[in-house]
Amino acid sequence: QRRVTWALEESLQLLRDKDRELEASRRALATAESSCVHFSNQLDFKTEELRAAQDANKQLNGSYETLQEAHRALGNTCTEVQIELKHLRESDAAMEEQRSRHADHTDERLRSQEQLIAALEDQCQQLASSNDGRGKEIKRLMGDLQRVTERLALVTVLPNTS
């Protein structure tokens, strides 16, 4: 009976040892489970942060593409403005050349009219000094002189459109 008691006590001791080991394993398992839950929560949080960063990156890429399109459009607009500016400069130069030619032509016409007036005045002076009965001729020349003088006044006021 002692052997049975001793064997039973030994078995009971082994069971207690196994029970302590089992309890230690349960505590280690609970700690590991708690750590797993903590790491799982951290993983979920980091996953959400990654998704938010990916969404922000997509928006940034969209903004960058929009900015590139605006830059291309601005470049095209600048090119168009430069072309238009070149055309305007060419047109301005052509208009200035035309104005200069018109001014030269007007000056020429004025000189011609002034010469004609001077010639008519000379003829009038000659006729008036000779006064040999040519009163009608003098009146005609004075009328011509008056018309030329009026035309000269118009030429100086209105540009030549021919």
GROMACS .gro file of N, CA, C and O in nm, residues 44-129:
model
  344
   44ASP      N    1  -0.364   4.744  -3.852
   44ASP     CA    2  -0.483   4.809  -3.907
   44ASP      C    3  -0.462   4.961  -3.919
   44ASP      O    4  -0.497   5.022  -4.021
   45PHE      N    5  -0.406   5.021  -3.813
   45PHE     CA    6  -0.382   5.165  -3.813
   45PHE      C    7  -0.284   5.203  -3.924
   45PHE      O    8  -0.306   5.299  -4.000
   46LYS      N    9  -0.175   5.129  -3.936
   46LYS     CA   10  -0.075   5.158  -4.040
   46LYS      C   11  -0.134   5.135  -4.180
   46LYS      O   12  -0.102   5.208  -4.273
   47THR      N   13  -0.222   5.035  -4.193
   47THR     CA   14  -0.288   5.011  -4.321
   47THR      C   15  -0.374   5.131  -4.359
   47THR      O   16  -0.374   5.175  -4.475
   48GLU      N   17  -0.448   5.187  -4.263
   48GLU     CA   18  -0.530   5.306  -4.289
   48GLU      C   19  -0.442   5.426  -4.326
   48GLU      O   20  -0.475   5.503  -4.416
   49GLU      N   21  -0.330   5.441  -4.255
   49GLU     CA   22  -0.237   5.550  -4.288
   49GLU      C   23  -0.184   5.533  -4.431
   49GLU      O   24  -0.172   5.631  -4.505
   50LEU      N   25  -0.152   5.409  -4.467
   50LEU     CA   26  -0.102   5.382  -4.602
   50LEU      C   27  -0.209   5.414  -4.707
   50LEU      O   28  -0.179   5.477  -4.809
   51ARG      N   29  -0.334   5.375  -4.680
   51ARG     CA   30  -0.443   5.407  -4.774
   51ARG      C   31  -0.459   5.559  -4.788
   51ARG      O   32  -0.477   5.610  -4.899
   52ALA      N   33  -0.455   5.630  -4.676
   52ALA     CA   34  -0.467   5.776  -4.681
   52ALA      C   35  -0.351   5.837  -4.760
   52ALA      O   36  -0.371   5.929  -4.841
   53ALA      N   37  -0.231   5.785  -4.739
   53ALA     CA   38  -0.115   5.836  -4.813
   53ALA      C   39  -0.129   5.805  -4.962
   53ALA      O   40  -0.095   5.889  -5.048
   54GLN      N   41  -0.181   5.687  -4.996
   54GLN     CA   42  -0.201   5.652  -5.137
   54GLN      C   43  -0.306   5.744  -5.201
   54GLN      O   44  -0.289   5.789  -5.315
   55ASP      N   45  -0.415   5.773  -5.127
   55ASP     CA   46  -0.518   5.865  -5.178
   55ASP      C   47  -0.458   6.005  -5.200
   55ASP      O   48  -0.484   6.069  -5.303
   56ALA      N   49  -0.381   6.051  -5.104
   56ALA     CA   50  -0.317   6.183  -5.117
   56ALA      C   51  -0.221   6.183  -5.236
   56ALA      O   52  -0.213   6.281  -5.311
   57ASN      N   53  -0.150   6.073  -5.256
   57ASN     CA   54  -0.058   6.062  -5.369
   57ASN      C   55  -0.134   6.066  -5.501
   57ASN      O   56  -0.090   6.133  -5.597
   58LYS      N   57  -0.250   5.999  -5.507
   58LYS     CA   58  -0.331   6.003  -5.629
   58LYS      C   59  -0.377   6.147  -5.657
   58LYS      O   60  -0.373   6.193  -5.772
   59GLN      N   61  -0.423   6.216  -5.553
   59GLN     CA   62  -0.466   6.356  -5.570
   59GLN      C   63  -0.350   6.444  -5.615
   59GLN      O   64  -0.364   6.529  -5.702
   60LEU      N   65  -0.233   6.420  -5.556
   60LEU     CA   66  -0.115   6.498  -5.593
   60LEU      C   67  -0.077   6.471  -5.739
   60LEU      O   68  -0.045   6.564  -5.813
   61ASN      N   69  -0.085   6.345  -5.781
   61ASN     CA   70  -0.056   6.312  -5.921
   61ASN      C   71  -0.156   6.380  -6.014
   61ASN      O   72  -0.118   6.432  -6.120
   62GLY      N   73  -0.284   6.381  -5.975
   62GLY     CA   74  -0.386   6.449  -6.056
   62GLY      C   75  -0.359   6.598  -6.064
   62GLY      O   76  -0.369   6.658  -6.171
   63SER      N   77  -0.321   6.658  -5.952
   63SER     CA   78  -0.289   6.800  -5.950
   63SER      C   79  -0.167   6.828  -6.037
   63SER      O   80  -0.161   6.928  -6.109
   64TYR      N   81  -0.068   6.740  -6.032
   64TYR     CA   82   0.052   6.757  -6.113
   64TYR      C   83   0.019   6.749  -6.261
   64TYR      O   84   0.068   6.829  -6.341
   65GLU      N   85  -0.066   6.654  -6.298
   65GLU     CA   86  -0.106   6.642  -6.439
   65GLU      C   87  -0.183   6.766  -6.484
   65GLU      O   88  -0.161   6.817  -6.594
   66THR      N   89  -0.272   6.815  -6.398
   66THR     CA   90  -0.346   6.938  -6.430
   66THR      C   91  -0.249   7.055  -6.446
   66THR      O   92  -0.263   7.136  -6.538
   67LEU      N   93  -0.150   7.062  -6.358
   67LEU     CA   94  -0.050   7.168  -6.366
   67LEU      C   95   0.031   7.157  -6.496
   67LEU      O   96   0.058   7.257  -6.561
   68GLN      N   97   0.065   7.034  -6.535
   68GLN     CA   98   0.138   7.015  -6.661
   68GLN      C   99   0.053   7.059  -6.780
   68GLN      O  100   0.104   7.123  -6.872
   69GLU      N  101  -0.076   7.024  -6.779
   69GLU     CA  102  -0.165   7.066  -6.888
   69GLU      C  103  -0.175   7.219  -6.893
   69GLU      O  104  -0.171   7.278  -7.001
   70ALA      N  105  -0.188   7.281  -6.776
   70ALA     CA  106  -0.194   7.428  -6.772
   70ALA      C  107  -0.064   7.489  -6.823
   70ALA      O  108  -0.065   7.590  -6.895
   71HIS      N  109   0.048   7.427  -6.788
   71HIS     CA  110   0.178   7.475  -6.835
   71HIS      C  111   0.188   7.464  -6.987
   71HIS      O  112   0.235   7.558  -7.054
   72ARG      N  113   0.141   7.353  -7.043
   72ARG     CA  114   0.143   7.337  -7.189
   72ARG      C  115   0.053   7.441  -7.254
   72ARG      O  116   0.090   7.503  -7.354
   73ALA      N  117  -0.066   7.461  -7.197
   73ALA     CA  118  -0.159   7.560  -7.253
   73ALA      C  119  -0.099   7.700  -7.246
   73ALA      O  120  -0.111   7.778  -7.341
   74LEU      N  121  -0.034   7.731  -7.135
   74LEU     CA  122   0.029   7.862  -7.120
   74LEU      C  123   0.142   7.879  -7.222
   74LEU      O  124   0.156   7.985  -7.282
   75GLY      N  125   0.219   7.772  -7.244
   75GLY     CA  126   0.324   7.777  -7.345
   75GLY      C  127   0.266   7.801  -7.483
   75GLY      O  128   0.319   7.882  -7.561
   76ASN      N  129   0.155   7.732  -7.514
   76ASN     CA  130   0.090   7.753  -7.644
   76ASN      C  131   0.039   7.896  -7.657
   76ASN      O  132   0.054   7.960  -7.761
   77THR      N  133  -0.020   7.947  -7.549
   77THR     CA  134  -0.072   8.084  -7.550
   77THR      C  135   0.043   8.184  -7.569
   77THR      O  136   0.030   8.279  -7.647
   78CYS      N  137   0.154   8.160  -7.501
   78CYS     CA  138   0.270   8.250  -7.516
   78CYS      C  139   0.320   8.248  -7.660
   78CYS      O  140   0.353   8.354  -7.715
   79THR      N  141   0.324   8.131  -7.720
   79THR     CA  142   0.367   8.121  -7.859
   79THR      C  143   0.272   8.198  -7.949
   79THR      O  144   0.316   8.273  -8.038
   80GLU      N  145   0.143   8.182  -7.925
   80GLU     CA  146   0.044   8.254  -8.006
   80GLU      C  147   0.058   8.405  -7.988
   80GLU      O  148   0.050   8.481  -8.085
   81VAL      N  149   0.082   8.449  -7.865
   81VAL     CA  150   0.099   8.592  -7.839
   81VAL      C  151   0.225   8.644  -7.908
   81VAL      O  152   0.224   8.752  -7.966
   82GLN      N  153   0.331   8.564  -7.904
   82GLN     CA  154   0.455   8.606  -7.971
   82GLN      C  155   0.433   8.618  -8.121
   82GLN      O  156   0.481   8.714  -8.184
   83ILE      N  157   0.360   8.524  -8.180
   83ILE     CA  158   0.331   8.529  -8.324
   83ILE      C  159   0.246   8.653  -8.354
   83ILE      O  160   0.274   8.727  -8.449
   84GLU      N  161   0.143   8.676  -8.272
   84GLU     CA  162   0.056   8.793  -8.293
   84GLU      C  163   0.136   8.922  -8.277
   84GLU      O  164   0.118   9.017  -8.353
   85LEU      N  165   0.225   8.925  -8.178
   85LEU     CA  166   0.309   9.043  -8.157
   85LEU      C  167   0.399   9.067  -8.279
   85LEU      O  168   0.416   9.181  -8.322
   86LYS      N  169   0.454   8.961  -8.335
   86LYS     CA  170   0.537   8.973  -8.455
   86LYS      C  171   0.454   9.030  -8.570
   86LYS      O  172   0.499   9.121  -8.641
   87HIS      N  173   0.331   8.978  -8.586
   87HIS     CA  174   0.244   9.028  -8.692
   87HIS      C  175   0.211   9.176  -8.671
   87HIS      O  176   0.210   9.255  -8.767
   88LEU      N  177   0.184   9.212  -8.544
   88LEU     CA  178   0.153   9.352  -8.514
   88LEU      C  179   0.273   9.442  -8.543
   88LEU      O  180   0.256   9.553  -8.597
   89ARG      N  181   0.392   9.396  -8.511
   89ARG     CA  182   0.512   9.476  -8.539
   89ARG      C  183   0.530   9.493  -8.690
   89ARG      O  184   0.565   9.602  -8.737
   90GLU      N  185   0.509   9.382  -8.764
   90GLU     CA  186   0.521   9.390  -8.910
   90GLU      C  187   0.416   9.485  -8.967
   90GLU      O  188   0.446   9.567  -9.054
   91SER      N  189   0.293   9.474  -8.916
   91SER     CA  190   0.185   9.561  -8.963
   91SER      C  191   0.215   9.707  -8.928
   91SER      O  192   0.194   9.797  -9.010
   92ASP      N  193   0.266   9.731  -8.809
   92ASP     CA  194   0.301   9.866  -8.767
   92ASP      C  195   0.411   9.923  -8.856
   92ASP      O  196   0.404  10.039  -8.897
   93ALA      N  197   0.511   9.840  -8.888
   93ALA     CA  198   0.620   9.886  -8.975
   93ALA      C  199   0.566   9.919  -9.114
   93ALA      O  200   0.604  10.021  -9.175
   94ALA      N  201   0.475   9.834  -9.166
   94ALA     CA  202   0.416   9.859  -9.298
   94ALA      C  203   0.333   9.988  -9.296
   94ALA      O  204   0.341  10.067  -9.391
   95MET      N  205   0.257  10.008  -9.189
   95MET     CA  206   0.176  10.130  -9.179
   95MET      C  207   0.266  10.253  -9.169
   95MET      O  208   0.237  10.357  -9.229
   96GLU      N  209   0.375  10.243  -9.096
   96GLU     CA  210   0.469  10.355  -9.083
   96GLU      C  211   0.532  10.386  -9.219
   96GLU      O  212   0.546  10.502  -9.257
   97GLU      N  213   0.568  10.282  -9.292
   97GLU     CA  214   0.625  10.302  -9.426
   97GLU      C  215   0.523  10.369  -9.519
   97GLU      O  216   0.556  10.462  -9.593
   98GLN      N  217   0.397  10.321  -9.511
   98GLN     CA  218   0.291  10.380  -9.594
   98GLN      C  219   0.268  10.526  -9.556
   98GLN      O  220   0.253  10.612  -9.642
   99ARG      N  221   0.267  10.555  -9.426
   99ARG     CA  222   0.250  10.693  -9.380
   99ARG      C  223   0.363  10.780  -9.430
   99ARG      O  224   0.344  10.893  -9.475
  100SER      N  225   0.484  10.727  -9.425
  100SER     CA  226   0.600  10.803  -9.471
  100SER      C  227   0.591  10.831  -9.621
  100SER      O  228   0.617  10.944  -9.666
  101ARG      N  229   0.550  10.729  -9.699
  101ARG     CA  230   0.533  10.749  -9.844
  101ARG      C  231   0.424  10.851  -9.871
  101ARG      O  232   0.439  10.937  -9.958
  102HIS      N  233   0.314  10.843  -9.795
  102HIS     CA  234   0.204  10.938  -9.812
  102HIS      C  235   0.251  11.079  -9.780
  102HIS      O  236   0.219  11.175  -9.851
  103ALA      N  237   0.329  11.093  -9.671
  103ALA     CA  238   0.379  11.225  -9.633
  103ALA      C  239   0.471  11.278  -9.743
  103ALA      O  240   0.464  11.397  -9.778
  104ASP      N  241   0.557  11.192  -9.798
  104ASP     CA  242   0.646  11.235  -9.906
  104ASP      C  243   0.565  11.280 -10.028
  104ASP      O  244   0.595  11.383 -10.088
  105HIS      N  245   0.461  11.201 -10.061
  105HIS     CA  246   0.376  11.235 -10.177
  105HIS      C  247   0.303  11.366 -10.153
  105HIS      O  248   0.292  11.451 -10.241
  106THR      N  249   0.252  11.385 -10.030
  106THR     CA  250   0.182  11.509  -9.996
  106THR      C  251   0.278  11.628 -10.005
  106THR      O  252   0.243  11.733 -10.060
  107ASP      N  253   0.399  11.610  -9.953
  107ASP     CA  254   0.499  11.717  -9.962
  107ASP      C  255   0.529  11.752 -10.107
  107ASP      O  256   0.541  11.870 -10.142
  108GLU      N  257   0.538  11.649 -10.191
  108GLU     CA  258   0.562  11.670 -10.334
  108GLU      C  259   0.449  11.751 -10.396
  108GLU      O  260   0.473  11.847 -10.471
  109ARG      N  261   0.325  11.712 -10.365
  109ARG     CA  262   0.208  11.784 -10.419
  109ARG      C  263   0.205  11.928 -10.371
  109ARG      O  264   0.174  12.020 -10.446
  110LEU      N  265   0.239  11.947 -10.242
  110LEU     CA  266   0.241  12.083 -10.189
  110LEU      C  267   0.345  12.168 -10.261
  110LEU      O  268   0.318  12.284 -10.296
  111ARG      N  269   0.465  12.113 -10.281
  111ARG     CA  270   0.569  12.188 -10.353
  111ARG      C  271   0.522  12.222 -10.494
  111ARG      O  272   0.541  12.334 -10.542
  112SER      N  273   0.457  12.125 -10.560
  112SER     CA  274   0.407  12.150 -10.696
  112SER      C  275   0.303  12.260 -10.695
  112SER      O  276   0.304  12.350 -10.781
  113GLN      N  277   0.211  12.257 -10.598
  113GLN     CA  278   0.107  12.360 -10.588
  113GLN      C  279   0.169  12.496 -10.558
  113GLN      O  280   0.127  12.598 -10.613
  114GLU      N  281   0.269  12.496 -10.469
  114GLU     CA  282   0.334  12.622 -10.435
  114GLU      C  283   0.405  12.682 -10.557
  114GLU      O  284   0.402  12.803 -10.579
  115GLN      N  285   0.465  12.592 -10.636
  115GLN     CA  286   0.531  12.641 -10.759
  115GLN      C  287   0.428  12.699 -10.856
  115GLN      O  288   0.451  12.803 -10.918
  116LEU      N  289   0.314  12.630 -10.868
  116LEU     CA  290   0.208  12.679 -10.956
  116LEU      C  291   0.156  12.815 -10.909
  116LEU      O  292   0.136  12.907 -10.989
  117ILE      N  293   0.136  12.828 -10.777
  117ILE     CA  294   0.090  12.956 -10.722
  117ILE      C  295   0.191  13.066 -10.751
  117ILE      O  296   0.156  13.177 -10.793
  118ALA      N  297   0.318  13.033 -10.729
  118ALA     CA  298   0.423  13.133 -10.754
  118ALA      C  299   0.422  13.175 -10.901
  118ALA      O  300   0.436  13.295 -10.932
  119ALA      N  301   0.406  13.078 -10.992
  119ALA     CA  302   0.403  13.110 -11.135
  119ALA      C  303   0.283  13.198 -11.168
  119ALA      O  304   0.294  13.296 -11.244
  120LEU      N  305   0.165  13.165 -11.110
  120LEU     CA  306   0.045  13.245 -11.134
  120LEU      C  307   0.061  13.386 -11.077
  120LEU      O  308   0.020  13.485 -11.140
  121GLU      N  309   0.120  13.394 -10.958
  121GLU     CA  310   0.142  13.526 -10.900
  121GLU      C  311   0.235  13.609 -10.989
  121GLU      O  312   0.213  13.728 -11.011
  122ASP      N  313   0.339  13.544 -11.042
  122ASP     CA  314   0.431  13.613 -11.133
  122ASP      C  315   0.356  13.664 -11.257
  122ASP      O  316   0.375  13.779 -11.300
  123GLN      N  317   0.273  13.576 -11.313
  123GLN     CA  318   0.196  13.617 -11.432
  123GLN      C  319   0.104  13.734 -11.400
  123GLN      O  320   0.092  13.829 -11.479
  124CYS      N  321   0.039  13.728 -11.282
  124CYS     CA  322  -0.049  13.837 -11.242
  124CYS      C  323   0.030  13.967 -11.227
  124CYS      O  324  -0.015  14.074 -11.269
  125GLN      N  325   0.147  13.958 -11.167
  125GLN     CA  326   0.230  14.077 -11.149
  125GLN      C  327   0.272  14.134 -11.285
  125GLN      O  328   0.267  14.255 -11.305
  126GLN      N  329   0.309  14.043 -11.374
  126GLN     CA  330   0.351  14.089 -11.506
  126GLN      C  331   0.235  14.157 -11.579
  126GLN      O  332   0.251  14.263 -11.640
  127LEU      N  333   0.118  14.093 -11.572
  127LEU     CA  334   0.001  14.151 -11.640
  127LEU      C  335  -0.039  14.284 -11.577
  127LEU      O  336  -0.076  14.379 -11.646
  128ALA      N  337  -0.035  14.288 -11.444
  128ALA     CA  338  -0.075  14.411 -11.374
  128ALA      C  339   0.022  14.523 -11.407
  128ALA      O  340  -0.018  14.638 -11.424
  129SER      N  341   0.152  14.492 -11.417
  129SER     CA  342   0.249  14.597 -11.445
  129SER      C  343   0.242  14.641 -11.592
  129SER      O  344   0.262  14.758 -11.623
   0.00000   0.00000   0.00000
